[in-house]
PDB file of N, CA, C and O in Angstrom:
ATOM      1  N   MET A1324     266.006  13.318  88.586  1.00  0.00           N
ATOM      2  CA  MET A1324     265.899  12.345  87.539  1.00  0.00           C
ATOM      3  C   MET A1324     264.807  12.796  86.589  1.00  0.00           C
ATOM      4  O   MET A1324     263.697  13.100  87.009  1.00  0.00           O
ATOM      5  N   LEU A1325     265.141  12.866  85.351  1.00  0.00           N
ATOM      6  CA  LEU A1325     264.267  13.442  84.333  1.00  0.00           C
ATOM      7  C   LEU A1325     263.947  12.413  83.259  1.00  0.00           C
ATOM      8  O   LEU A1325     264.832  11.738  82.755  1.00  0.00           O
ATOM      9  N   SER A1326     262.684  12.319  82.920  1.00  0.00           N
ATOM     10  CA  SER A1326     262.241  11.458  81.828  1.00  0.00           C
ATOM     11  C   SER A1326     261.710  12.350  80.715  1.00  0.00           C
ATOM     12  O   SER A1326     260.806  13.159  80.946  1.00  0.00           O
ATOM     13  N   ILE A1327     262.284  12.205  79.529  1.00  0.00           N
ATOM     14  CA  ILE A1327     261.853  13.005  78.385  1.00  0.00           C
ATOM     15  C   ILE A1327     260.944  12.142  77.514  1.00  0.00           C
ATOM     16  O   ILE A1327     261.359  11.104  77.016  1.00  0.00           O
ATOM     17  N   MET A1328     259.701  12.562  77.373  1.00  0.00           N
ATOM     18  CA  MET A1328     258.712  11.804  76.607  1.00  0.00           C
ATOM     19  C   MET A1328     258.385  12.565  75.331  1.00  0.00           C
ATOM     20  O   MET A1328     257.427  13.334  75.286  1.00  0.00           O
ATOM     21  N   GLU A1329     259.204  12.375  74.318  1.00  0.00           N
ATOM     22  CA  GLU A1329     259.046  13.122  73.079  1.00  0.00           C
ATOM     23  C   GLU A1329     257.708  12.860  72.406  1.00  0.00           C
ATOM     24  O   GLU A1329     257.146  13.748  71.775  1.00  0.00           O
ATOM     25  N   ASP A1330     257.172  11.645  72.543  1.00  0.00           N
ATOM     26  CA  ASP A1330     255.899  11.316  71.913  1.00  0.00           C
ATOM     27  C   ASP A1330     254.724  12.064  72.537  1.00  0.00           C
ATOM     28  O   ASP A1330     253.689  12.237  71.917  1.00  0.00           O
ATOM     29  N   LYS A1331     254.889  12.555  73.773  1.00  0.00           N
ATOM     30  CA  LYS A1331     253.833  13.299  74.462  1.00  0.00           C
ATOM     31  C   LYS A1331     254.131  14.797  74.538  1.00  0.00           C
ATOM     32  O   LYS A1331     253.355  15.547  75.101  1.00  0.00           O
ATOM     33  N   ALA A1332     255.264  15.220  74.032  1.00  0.00           N
ATOM     34  CA  ALA A1332     255.701  16.623  74.096  1.00  0.00           C
ATOM     35  C   ALA A1332     255.771  17.122  75.542  1.00  0.00           C
ATOM     36  O   ALA A1332     255.493  18.266  75.833  1.00  0.00           O
ATOM     37  N   GLU A1333     256.103  16.205  76.451  1.00  0.00           N
ATOM     38  CA  GLU A1333     256.278  16.609  77.838  1.00  0.00           C
ATOM     39  C   GLU A1333     257.466  15.857  78.424  1.00  0.00           C
ATOM     40  O   GLU A1333     257.890  14.829  77.905  1.00  0.00           O
ATOM     41  N   SER A1334     257.983  16.421  79.491  1.00  0.00           N
ATOM     42  CA  SER A1334     259.032  15.772  80.259  1.00  0.00           C
ATOM     43  C   SER A1334     258.542  15.635  81.678  1.00  0.00           C
ATOM     44  O   SER A1334     257.686  16.396  82.132  1.00  0.00           O
ATOM     45  N   TYR A1335     259.096  14.671  82.380  1.00  0.00           N
ATOM     46  CA  TYR A1335     258.606  14.335  83.706  1.00  0.00           C
ATOM     47  C   TYR A1335     259.765  14.242  84.689  1.00  0.00           C
ATOM     48  O   TYR A1335     260.708  13.487  84.461  1.00  0.00           O
ATOM     49  N   ILE A1336     259.687  15.029  85.746  1.00  0.00           N
ATOM     50  CA  ILE A1336     260.671  14.935  86.823  1.00  0.00           C
ATOM     51  C   ILE A1336     260.127  13.899  87.792  1.00  0.00           C
ATOM     52  O   ILE A1336     259.121  14.126  88.456  1.00  0.00           O
ATOM     53  N   TRP A1337     260.770  12.743  87.839  1.00  0.00           N
ATOM     54  CA  TRP A1337     260.242  11.698  88.714  1.00  0.00           C
ATOM     55  C   TRP A1337     261.016  11.571  90.004  1.00  0.00           C
ATOM     56  O   TRP A1337     260.602  10.855  90.913  1.00  0.00           O
ATOM     57  N   ARG A1338     262.096  12.332  90.149  1.00  0.00           N
ATOM     58  CA  ARG A1338     262.778  12.391  91.431  1.00  0.00           C
ATOM     59  C   ARG A1338     263.661  13.625  91.449  1.00  0.00           C
ATOM     60  O   ARG A1338     264.419  13.877  90.525  1.00  0.00           O
ATOM     61  N   PHE A1339     263.527  14.418  92.517  1.00  0.00           N
ATOM     62  CA  PHE A1339     264.365  15.598  92.704  1.00  0.00           C
ATOM     63  C   PHE A1339     264.639  15.699  94.196  1.00  0.00           C
ATOM     64  O   PHE A1339     263.711  15.909  94.978  1.00  0.00           O
ATOM     65  N   MET A1340     265.884  15.512  94.577  1.00  0.00           N
ATOM     66  CA  MET A1340     266.192  15.486  96.003  1.00  0.00           C
ATOM     67  C   MET A1340     267.443  16.308  96.297  1.00  0.00           C
ATOM     68  O   MET A1340     268.414  16.276  95.543  1.00  0.00           O
ATOM     69  N   ILE A1341     267.364  17.040  97.386  1.00  0.00           N
ATOM     70  CA  ILE A1341     268.502  17.766  97.929  1.00  0.00           C
ATOM     71  C   ILE A1341     268.645  17.287  99.378  1.00  0.00           C
ATOM     72  O   ILE A1341     267.675  17.305 100.137  1.00  0.00           O
ATOM     73  N   ALA A1342     269.831  16.872  99.781  1.00  0.00           N
ATOM     74  CA  ALA A1342     270.052  16.392 101.146  1.00  0.00           C
ATOM     75  C   ALA A1342     269.609  17.449 102.158  1.00  0.00           C
ATOM     76  O   ALA A1342     269.794  18.655 101.943  1.00  0.00           O
ATOM     77  N   ALA A1343     269.019  16.993 103.231  1.00  0.00           N
ATOM     78  CA  ALA A1343     268.463  17.900 104.245  1.00  0.00           C
ATOM     79  C   ALA A1343     269.471  18.951 104.703  1.00  0.00           C
ATOM     80  O   ALA A1343     269.122  20.112 104.899  1.00  0.00           O
ATOM     81  N   ALA A1344     270.710  18.568 104.855  1.00  0.00           N
ATOM     82  CA  ALA A1344     271.738  19.501 105.328  1.00  0.00           C
ATOM     83  C   ALA A1344     272.017  20.619 104.332  1.00  0.00           C
ATOM     84  O   ALA A1344     272.612  21.635 104.687  1.00  0.00           O
ATOM     85  N   HIS A1345     271.587  20.437 103.089  1.00  0.00           N
ATOM     86  CA  HIS A1345     271.883  21.427 102.047  1.00  0.00           C
ATOM     87  C   HIS A1345     270.630  22.141 101.529  1.00  0.00           C
ATOM     88  O   HIS A1345     270.715  22.916 100.575  1.00  0.00           O
ATOM     89  N   GLN A1346     269.496  21.883 102.165  1.00  0.00           N
ATOM     90  CA  GLN A1346     268.270  22.570 101.762  1.00  0.00           C
ATOM     91  C   GLN A1346     268.269  23.995 102.293  1.00  0.00           C
ATOM     92  O   GLN A1346     268.958  24.328 103.239  1.00  0.00           O
ATOM     93  N   ARG A1347     267.491  24.836 101.617  1.00  0.00           N
ATOM     94  CA  ARG A1347     267.349  26.256 101.962  1.00  0.00           C
ATOM     95  C   ARG A1347     268.654  27.047 101.773  1.00  0.00           C
ATOM     96  O   ARG A1347     268.895  28.046 102.432  1.00  0.00           O
ATOM     97  N   LYS A1348     269.487  26.571 100.857  1.00  0.00           N
ATOM     98  CA  LYS A1348     270.732  27.270 100.525  1.00  0.00           C
ATOM     99  C   LYS A1348     270.735  27.740  99.073  1.00  0.00           C
ATOM    100  O   LYS A1348     271.721  28.298  98.611  1.00  0.00           O
ATOM    101  N   GLY A1349     269.645  27.484  98.356  1.00  0.00           N
ATOM    102  CA  GLY A1349     269.542  27.917  96.968  1.00  0.00           C
ATOM    103  C   GLY A1349     269.979  26.884  95.948  1.00  0.00           C
ATOM    104  O   GLY A1349     269.825  27.098  94.747  1.00  0.00           O
ATOM    105  N   TYR A1350     270.528  25.754  96.403  1.00  0.00           N
ATOM    106  CA  TYR A1350     271.001  24.732  95.467  1.00  0.00           C
ATOM    107  C   TYR A1350     269.847  24.117  94.674  1.00  0.00           C
ATOM    108  O   TYR A1350     269.962  23.901  93.468  1.00  0.00           O
ATOM    109  N   GLY A1351     268.764  23.816  95.358  1.00  0.00           N
ATOM    110  CA  GLY A1351     267.612  23.201  94.702  1.00  0.00           C
ATOM    111  C   GLY A1351     267.015  24.114  93.649  1.00  0.00           C
ATOM    112  O   GLY A1351     266.712  23.672  92.533  1.00  0.00           O
ATOM    113  N   LYS A1352     266.852  25.370  93.994  1.00  0.00           N
ATOM    114  CA  LYS A1352     266.278  26.314  93.039  1.00  0.00           C
ATOM    115  C   LYS A1352     267.186  26.475  91.822  1.00  0.00           C
ATOM    116  O   LYS A1352     266.719  26.452  90.682  1.00  0.00           O
ATOM    117  N   ALA A1353     268.470  26.616  92.054  1.00  0.00           N
ATOM    118  CA  ALA A1353     269.418  26.762  90.940  1.00  0.00           C
ATOM    119  C   ALA A1353     269.400  25.525  90.047  1.00  0.00           C
ATOM    120  O   ALA A1353     269.394  25.638  88.813  1.00  0.00           O
ATOM    121  N   ALA A1354     269.370  24.351  90.650  1.00  0.00           N
ATOM    122  CA  ALA A1354     269.352  23.114  89.873  1.00  0.00           C
ATOM    123  C   ALA A1354     268.055  22.985  89.082  1.00  0.00           C
ATOM    124  O   ALA A1354     268.072  22.638  87.898  1.00  0.00           O
ATOM    125  N   MET A1355     266.926  23.284  89.722  1.00  0.00           N
ATOM    126  CA  MET A1355     265.640  23.166  89.032  1.00  0.00           C
ATOM    127  C   MET A1355     265.534  24.191  87.904  1.00  0.00           C
ATOM    128  O   MET A1355     264.978  23.887  86.842  1.00  0.00           O
ATOM    129  N   GLU A1356     266.062  25.378  88.085  1.00  0.00           N
ATOM    130  CA  GLU A1356     266.072  26.372  87.004  1.00  0.00           C
ATOM    131  C   GLU A1356     266.866  25.858  85.804  1.00  0.00           C
ATOM    132  O   GLU A1356     266.478  26.085  84.658  1.00  0.00           O
ATOM    133  N   LYS A1357     267.958  25.140  86.052  1.00  0.00           N
ATOM    134  CA  LYS A1357     268.750  24.557  84.968  1.00  0.00           C
ATOM    135  C   LYS A1357     267.969  23.451  84.254  1.00  0.00           C
ATOM    136  O   LYS A1357     268.021  23.336  83.028  1.00  0.00           O
ATOM    137  N   VAL A1358     267.251  22.645  85.019  1.00  0.00           N
ATOM    138  CA  VAL A1358     266.429  21.589  84.416  1.00  0.00           C
ATOM    139  C   VAL A1358     265.359  22.211  83.528  1.00  0.00           C
ATOM    140  O   VAL A1358     265.156  21.789  82.385  1.00  0.00           O
ATOM    141  N   ILE A1359     264.676  23.232  84.023  1.00  0.00           N
ATOM    142  CA  ILE A1359     263.631  23.907  83.247  1.00  0.00           C
ATOM    143  C   ILE A1359     264.228  24.505  81.976  1.00  0.00           C
ATOM    144  O   ILE A1359     263.660  24.372  80.888  1.00  0.00           O
ATOM    145  N   GLU A1360     265.363  25.155  82.109  1.00  0.00           N
ATOM    146  CA  GLU A1360     266.044  25.753  80.954  1.00  0.00           C
ATOM    147  C   GLU A1360     266.385  24.678  79.916  1.00  0.00           C
ATOM    148  O   GLU A1360     266.170  24.873  78.719  1.00  0.00           O
ATOM    149  N   TYR A1361     266.890  23.547  80.368  1.00  0.00           N
ATOM    150  CA  TYR A1361     267.238  22.446  79.471  1.00  0.00           C
ATOM    151  C   TYR A1361     266.001  21.917  78.751  1.00  0.00           C
ATOM    152  O   TYR A1361     266.005  21.742  77.533  1.00  0.00           O
ATOM    153  N   VAL A1362     264.946  21.667  79.499  1.00  0.00           N
ATOM    154  CA  VAL A1362     263.724  21.102  78.908  1.00  0.00           C
ATOM    155  C   VAL A1362     263.106  22.074  77.911  1.00  0.00           C
ATOM    156  O   VAL A1362     262.596  21.655  76.864  1.00  0.00           O
ATOM    157  N   ARG A1363     263.149  23.353  78.193  1.00  0.00           N
ATOM    158  CA  ARG A1363     262.604  24.349  77.255  1.00  0.00           C
ATOM    159  C   ARG A1363     263.297  24.292  75.898  1.00  0.00           C
ATOM    160  O   ARG A1363     262.706  24.650  74.883  1.00  0.00           O
ATOM    161  N   LEU A1364     264.548  23.858  75.850  1.00  0.00           N
ATOM    162  CA  LEU A1364     265.298  23.789  74.601  1.00  0.00           C
ATOM    163  C   LEU A1364     265.014  22.526  73.790  1.00  0.00           C
ATOM    164  O   LEU A1364     265.429  22.430  72.640  1.00  0.00           O
ATOM    165  N   LEU A1365     264.308  21.572  74.369  1.00  0.00           N
ATOM    166  CA  LEU A1365     264.007  20.334  73.660  1.00  0.00           C
ATOM    167  C   LEU A1365     262.979  20.588  72.556  1.00  0.00           C
ATOM    168  O   LEU A1365     262.055  21.389  72.742  1.00  0.00           O
ATOM    169  N   PRO A1366     263.123  19.910  71.418  1.00  0.00           N
ATOM    170  CA  PRO A1366     262.142  20.091  70.342  1.00  0.00           C
ATOM    171  C   PRO A1366     260.752  19.664  70.803  1.00  0.00           C
ATOM    172  O   PRO A1366     260.597  18.643  71.466  1.00  0.00           O
ATOM    173  N   ASN A1367     259.770  20.467  70.490  1.00  0.00           N
ATOM    174  CA  ASN A1367     258.357  20.183  70.789  1.00  0.00           C
ATOM    175  C   ASN A1367     258.021  20.142  72.274  1.00  0.00           C
ATOM    176  O   ASN A1367     256.944  19.671  72.637  1.00  0.00           O
ATOM    177  N   ALA A1368     258.891  20.607  73.137  1.00  0.00           N
ATOM    178  CA  ALA A1368     258.607  20.584  74.574  1.00  0.00           C
ATOM    179  C   ALA A1368     257.470  21.554  74.887  1.00  0.00           C
ATOM    180  O   ALA A1368     257.539  22.730  74.548  1.00  0.00           O
ATOM    181  N   LYS A1369     256.439  21.039  75.505  1.00  0.00           N
ATOM    182  CA  LYS A1369     255.282  21.864  75.834  1.00  0.00           C
ATOM    183  C   LYS A1369     255.001  21.927  77.333  1.00  0.00           C
ATOM    184  O   LYS A1369     254.432  22.877  77.823  1.00  0.00           O
ATOM    185  N   GLN A1370     255.416  20.873  78.059  1.00  0.00           N
ATOM    186  CA  GLN A1370     255.067  20.824  79.475  1.00  0.00           C
ATOM    187  C   GLN A1370     256.103  20.003  80.253  1.00  0.00           C
ATOM    188  O   GLN A1370     256.631  19.008  79.761  1.00  0.00           O
ATOM    189  N   LEU A1371     256.350  20.453  81.474  1.00  0.00           N
ATOM    190  CA  LEU A1371     257.190  19.737  82.418  1.00  0.00           C
ATOM    191  C   LEU A1371     256.305  19.378  83.602  1.00  0.00           C
ATOM    192  O   LEU A1371     255.659  20.257  84.176  1.00  0.00           O
ATOM    193  N   VAL A1372     256.237  18.108  83.938  1.00  0.00           N
ATOM    194  CA  VAL A1372     255.343  17.663  85.008  1.00  0.00           C
ATOM    195  C   VAL A1372     256.140  16.988  86.115  1.00  0.00           C
ATOM    196  O   VAL A1372     257.251  16.503  85.913  1.00  0.00           O
ATOM    197  N   LEU A1373     255.541  16.969  87.308  1.00  0.00           N
ATOM    198  CA  LEU A1373     256.123  16.309  88.468  1.00  0.00           C
ATOM    199  C   LEU A1373     255.017  15.998  89.452  1.00  0.00           C
ATOM    200  O   LEU A1373     253.862  16.357  89.237  1.00  0.00           O
ATOM    201  N   ARG A1374     255.379  15.336  90.518  1.00  0.00           N
ATOM    202  CA  ARG A1374     254.416  15.035  91.585  1.00  0.00           C
ATOM    203  C   ARG A1374     255.131  15.131  92.920  1.00  0.00           C
ATOM    204  O   ARG A1374     256.363  15.043  92.990  1.00  0.00           O
ATOM    205  N   HIS A1375     254.340  15.334  93.973  1.00  0.00           N
ATOM    206  CA  HIS A1375     254.919  15.315  95.322  1.00  0.00           C
ATOM    207  C   HIS A1375     253.884  14.796  96.299  1.00  0.00           C
ATOM    208  O   HIS A1375     252.680  14.859  96.048  1.00  0.00           O
ATOM    209  N   VAL A1376     254.373  14.260  97.408  1.00  0.00           N
ATOM    210  CA  VAL A1376     253.454  13.726  98.402  1.00  0.00           C
ATOM    211  C   VAL A1376     252.675  14.862  99.040  1.00  0.00           C
ATOM    212  O   VAL A1376     253.197  15.963  99.234  1.00  0.00           O
ATOM    213  N   GLU A1377     251.432  14.588  99.340  1.00  0.00           N
ATOM    214  CA  GLU A1377     250.514  15.639  99.784  1.00  0.00           C
ATOM    215  C   GLU A1377     250.954  16.326 101.070  1.00  0.00           C
ATOM    216  O   GLU A1377     250.821  17.534 101.212  1.00  0.00           O
ATOM    217  N   TYR A1378     251.500  15.578 102.013  1.00  0.00           N
ATOM    218  CA  TYR A1378     251.871  16.182 103.292  1.00  0.00           C
ATOM    219  C   TYR A1378     253.128  17.043 103.216  1.00  0.00           C
ATOM    220  O   TYR A1378     253.445  17.773 104.141  1.00  0.00           O
ATOM    221  N   LYS A1379     253.851  16.996 102.116  1.00  0.00           N
ATOM    222  CA  LYS A1379     255.058  17.817 101.940  1.00  0.00           C
ATOM    223  C   LYS A1379     254.668  19.176 101.342  1.00  0.00           C
ATOM    224  O   LYS A1379     254.973  19.490 100.201  1.00  0.00           O
ATOM    225  N   THR A1380     253.993  19.992 102.124  1.00  0.00           N
ATOM    226  CA  THR A1380     253.504  21.271 101.620  1.00  0.00           C
ATOM    227  C   THR A1380     254.636  22.205 101.216  1.00  0.00           C
ATOM    228  O   THR A1380     254.477  23.028 100.320  1.00  0.00           O
ATOM    229  N   GLU A1381     255.815  22.065 101.849  1.00  0.00           N
ATOM    230  CA  GLU A1381     256.944  22.910 101.458  1.00  0.00           C
ATOM    231  C   GLU A1381     257.412  22.574 100.043  1.00  0.00           C
ATOM    232  O   GLU A1381     257.892  23.448  99.327  1.00  0.00           O
ATOM    233  N   SER A1382     257.240  21.328  99.629  1.00  0.00           N
ATOM    234  CA  SER A1382     257.585  20.953  98.246  1.00  0.00           C
ATOM    235  C   SER A1382     256.684  21.680  97.265  1.00  0.00           C
ATOM    236  O   SER A1382     257.145  22.220  96.263  1.00  0.00           O
ATOM    237  N   GLY A1383     255.397  21.689  97.549  1.00  0.00           N
ATOM    238  CA  GLY A1383     254.460  22.380  96.672  1.00  0.00           C
ATOM    239  C   GLY A1383     254.773  23.864  96.566  1.00  0.00           C
ATOM    240  O   GLY A1383     254.755  24.437  95.480  1.00  0.00           O
ATOM    241  N   ALA A1384     255.089  24.491  97.683  1.00  0.00           N
ATOM    242  CA  ALA A1384     255.424  25.916  97.681  1.00  0.00           C
ATOM    243  C   ALA A1384     256.702  26.169  96.876  1.00  0.00           C
ATOM    244  O   ALA A1384     256.794  27.148  96.124  1.00  0.00           O
ATOM    245  N   PHE A1385     257.680  25.276  97.004  1.00  0.00           N
ATOM    246  CA  PHE A1385     258.921  25.400  96.252  1.00  0.00           C
ATOM    247  C   PHE A1385     258.641  25.332  94.755  1.00  0.00           C
ATOM    248  O   PHE A1385     259.086  26.194  93.989  1.00  0.00           O
ATOM    249  N   TYR A1386     257.898  24.324  94.317  1.00  0.00           N
ATOM    250  CA  TYR A1386     257.611  24.175  92.890  1.00  0.00           C
ATOM    251  C   TYR A1386     256.746  25.317  92.356  1.00  0.00           C
ATOM    252  O   TYR A1386     256.953  25.788  91.244  1.00  0.00           O
ATOM    253  N   ARG A1387     255.813  25.803  93.159  1.00  0.00           N
ATOM    254  CA  ARG A1387     254.992  26.947  92.729  1.00  0.00           C
ATOM    255  C   ARG A1387     255.860  28.187  92.528  1.00  0.00           C
ATOM    256  O   ARG A1387     255.622  28.979  91.623  1.00  0.00           O
ATOM    257  N   SER A1388     256.890  28.343  93.349  1.00  0.00           N
ATOM    258  CA  SER A1388     257.771  29.513  93.206  1.00  0.00           C
ATOM    259  C   SER A1388     258.538  29.473  91.879  1.00  0.00           C
ATOM    260  O   SER A1388     259.024  30.499  91.417  1.00  0.00           O
ATOM    261  N   LEU A1389     258.608  28.295  91.274  1.00  0.00           N
ATOM    262  CA  LEU A1389     259.283  28.126  89.984  1.00  0.00           C
ATOM    263  C   LEU A1389     258.310  28.159  88.810  1.00  0.00           C
ATOM    264  O   LEU A1389     258.722  27.998  87.666  1.00  0.00           O
ATOM    265  N   GLY A1390     257.020  28.352  89.106  1.00  0.00           N
ATOM    266  CA  GLY A1390     256.036  28.466  88.035  1.00  0.00           C
ATOM    267  C   GLY A1390     255.140  27.259  87.835  1.00  0.00           C
ATOM    268  O   GLY A1390     254.247  27.283  86.992  1.00  0.00           O
ATOM    269  N   PHE A1391     255.349  26.193  88.586  1.00  0.00           N
ATOM    270  CA  PHE A1391     254.483  25.014  88.481  1.00  0.00           C
ATOM    271  C   PHE A1391     253.132  25.309  89.125  1.00  0.00           C
ATOM    272  O   PHE A1391     253.049  26.067  90.090  1.00  0.00           O
ATOM    273  N   ASP A1392     252.091  24.692  88.594  1.00  0.00           N
ATOM    274  CA  ASP A1392     250.748  24.788  89.169  1.00  0.00           C
ATOM    275  C   ASP A1392     250.189  23.392  89.347  1.00  0.00           C
ATOM    276  O   ASP A1392     250.518  22.470  88.587  1.00  0.00           O
ATOM    277  N   TYR A1393     249.307  23.246  90.327  1.00  0.00           N
ATOM    278  CA  TYR A1393     248.632  21.965  90.529  1.00  0.00           C
ATOM    279  C   TYR A1393     247.674  21.702  89.374  1.00  0.00           C
ATOM    280  O   TYR A1393     246.999  22.611  88.904  1.00  0.00           O
ATOM    281  N   THR A1394     247.634  20.456  88.944  1.00  0.00           N
ATOM    282  CA  THR A1394     246.740  20.083  87.846  1.00  0.00           C
ATOM    283  C   THR A1394     245.369  19.669  88.350  1.00  0.00           C
ATOM    284  O   THR A1394     244.442  19.544  87.557  1.00  0.00           O
ATOM    285  N   GLY A1395     245.250  19.420  89.653  1.00  0.00           N
ATOM    286  CA  GLY A1395     244.001  18.919  90.212  1.00  0.00           C
ATOM    287  C   GLY A1395     243.934  17.401  90.190  1.00  0.00           C
ATOM    288  O   GLY A1395     242.948  16.814  90.621  1.00  0.00           O
ATOM    289  N   GLU A1396     244.990  16.771  89.712  1.00  0.00           N
ATOM    290  CA  GLU A1396     245.029  15.310  89.627  1.00  0.00           C
ATOM    291  C   GLU A1396     245.971  14.739  90.674  1.00  0.00           C
ATOM    292  O   GLU A1396     246.872  15.413  91.153  1.00  0.00           O
ATOM    293  N   LYS A1397     245.729  13.468  90.991  1.00  0.00           N
ATOM    294  CA  LYS A1397     246.634  12.697  91.830  1.00  0.00           C
ATOM    295  C   LYS A1397     247.064  11.475  91.026  1.00  0.00           C
ATOM    296  O   LYS A1397     246.293  10.955  90.218  1.00  0.00           O
ATOM    297  N   ASP A1398     248.282  11.026  91.268  1.00  0.00           N
ATOM    298  CA  ASP A1398     248.730   9.825  90.562  1.00  0.00           C
ATOM    299  C   ASP A1398     248.200   8.581  91.275  1.00  0.00           C
ATOM    300  O   ASP A1398     247.453   8.676  92.253  1.00  0.00           O
ATOM    301  N   GLU A1399     248.610   7.425  90.795  1.00  0.00           N
ATOM    302  CA  GLU A1399     248.115   6.161  91.349  1.00  0.00           C
ATOM    303  C   GLU A1399     248.526   5.941  92.804  1.00  0.00           C
ATOM    304  O   GLU A1399     247.922   5.146  93.512  1.00  0.00           O
ATOM    305  N   ASP A1400     249.535   6.650  93.272  1.00  0.00           N
ATOM    306  CA  ASP A1400     249.969   6.556  94.662  1.00  0.00           C
ATOM    307  C   ASP A1400     249.372   7.656  95.536  1.00  0.00           C
ATOM    308  O   ASP A1400     249.714   7.775  96.710  1.00  0.00           O
ATOM    309  N   GLY A1401     248.518   8.495  94.954  1.00  0.00           N
ATOM    310  CA  GLY A1401     247.884   9.571  95.700  1.00  0.00           C
ATOM    311  C   GLY A1401     248.723  10.831  95.794  1.00  0.00           C
ATOM    312  O   GLY A1401     248.381  11.749  96.538  1.00  0.00           O
ATOM    313  N   GLU A1402     249.821  10.890  95.042  1.00  0.00           N
ATOM    314  CA  GLU A1402     250.658  12.090  95.070  1.00  0.00           C
ATOM    315  C   GLU A1402     250.058  13.172  94.170  1.00  0.00           C
ATOM    316  O   GLU A1402     249.417  12.881  93.168  1.00  0.00           O
ATOM    317  N   LEU A1403     250.266  14.423  94.544  1.00  0.00           N
ATOM    318  CA  LEU A1403     249.706  15.560  93.834  1.00  0.00           C
ATOM    319  C   LEU A1403     250.510  15.873  92.573  1.00  0.00           C
ATOM    320  O   LEU A1403     251.738  15.965  92.621  1.00  0.00           O
ATOM    321  N   MET A1404     249.819  16.052  91.476  1.00  0.00           N
ATOM    322  CA  MET A1404     250.462  16.329  90.197  1.00  0.00           C
ATOM    323  C   MET A1404     250.571  17.844  90.002  1.00  0.00           C
ATOM    324  O   MET A1404     249.640  18.585  90.296  1.00  0.00           O
ATOM    325  N   MET A1405     251.713  18.264  89.462  1.00  0.00           N
ATOM    326  CA  MET A1405     251.955  19.662  89.133  1.00  0.00           C
ATOM    327  C   MET A1405     252.522  19.729  87.716  1.00  0.00           C
ATOM    328  O   MET A1405     253.150  18.773  87.253  1.00  0.00           O
ATOM    329  N   ALA A1406     252.313  20.862  87.044  1.00  0.00           N
ATOM    330  CA  ALA A1406     252.818  21.026  85.687  1.00  0.00           C
ATOM    331  C   ALA A1406     253.285  22.463  85.462  1.00  0.00           C
ATOM    332  O   ALA A1406     252.757  23.392  86.066  1.00  0.00           O
ATOM    333  N   LEU A1407     254.251  22.580  84.583  1.00  0.00           N
ATOM    334  CA  LEU A1407     254.760  23.884  84.149  1.00  0.00           C
ATOM    335  C   LEU A1407     254.624  23.924  82.634  1.00  0.00           C
ATOM    336  O   LEU A1407     255.205  23.097  81.932  1.00  0.00           O
ATOM    337  N   ASP A1408     253.796  24.848  82.134  1.00  0.00           N
ATOM    338  CA  ASP A1408     253.685  25.010  80.689  1.00  0.00           C
ATOM    339  C   ASP A1408     254.928  25.731  80.202  1.00  0.00           C
ATOM    340  O   ASP A1408     255.350  26.726  80.757  1.00  0.00           O
ATOM    341  N   LEU A1409     255.498  25.177  79.127  1.00  0.00           N
ATOM    342  CA  LEU A1409     256.739  25.725  78.607  1.00  0.00           C
ATOM    343  C   LEU A1409     256.459  26.628  77.431  1.00  0.00           C
ATOM    344  O   LEU A1409     257.240  27.351  76.946  1.00  0.00           O
TER     345      LEU A1409
END
């Protein structure tokens, strides 16, 4: 689920899920690459942001493999914020 915030020149992935039975098959990476490609084409797009729960370290590793980096911030629920500069 993607939120495009044109007034902030950023987009926000607020939910990205692949069913457990289909993880580690490349579907998630292929889908996320398409999302990144789409967002890069948006006018004034500068950043794509997301968050993940701290104990899901495999999520962080997955997003880092796509170029996201931790911002050093946590959201109001304590989830770790990540961003990809476009």
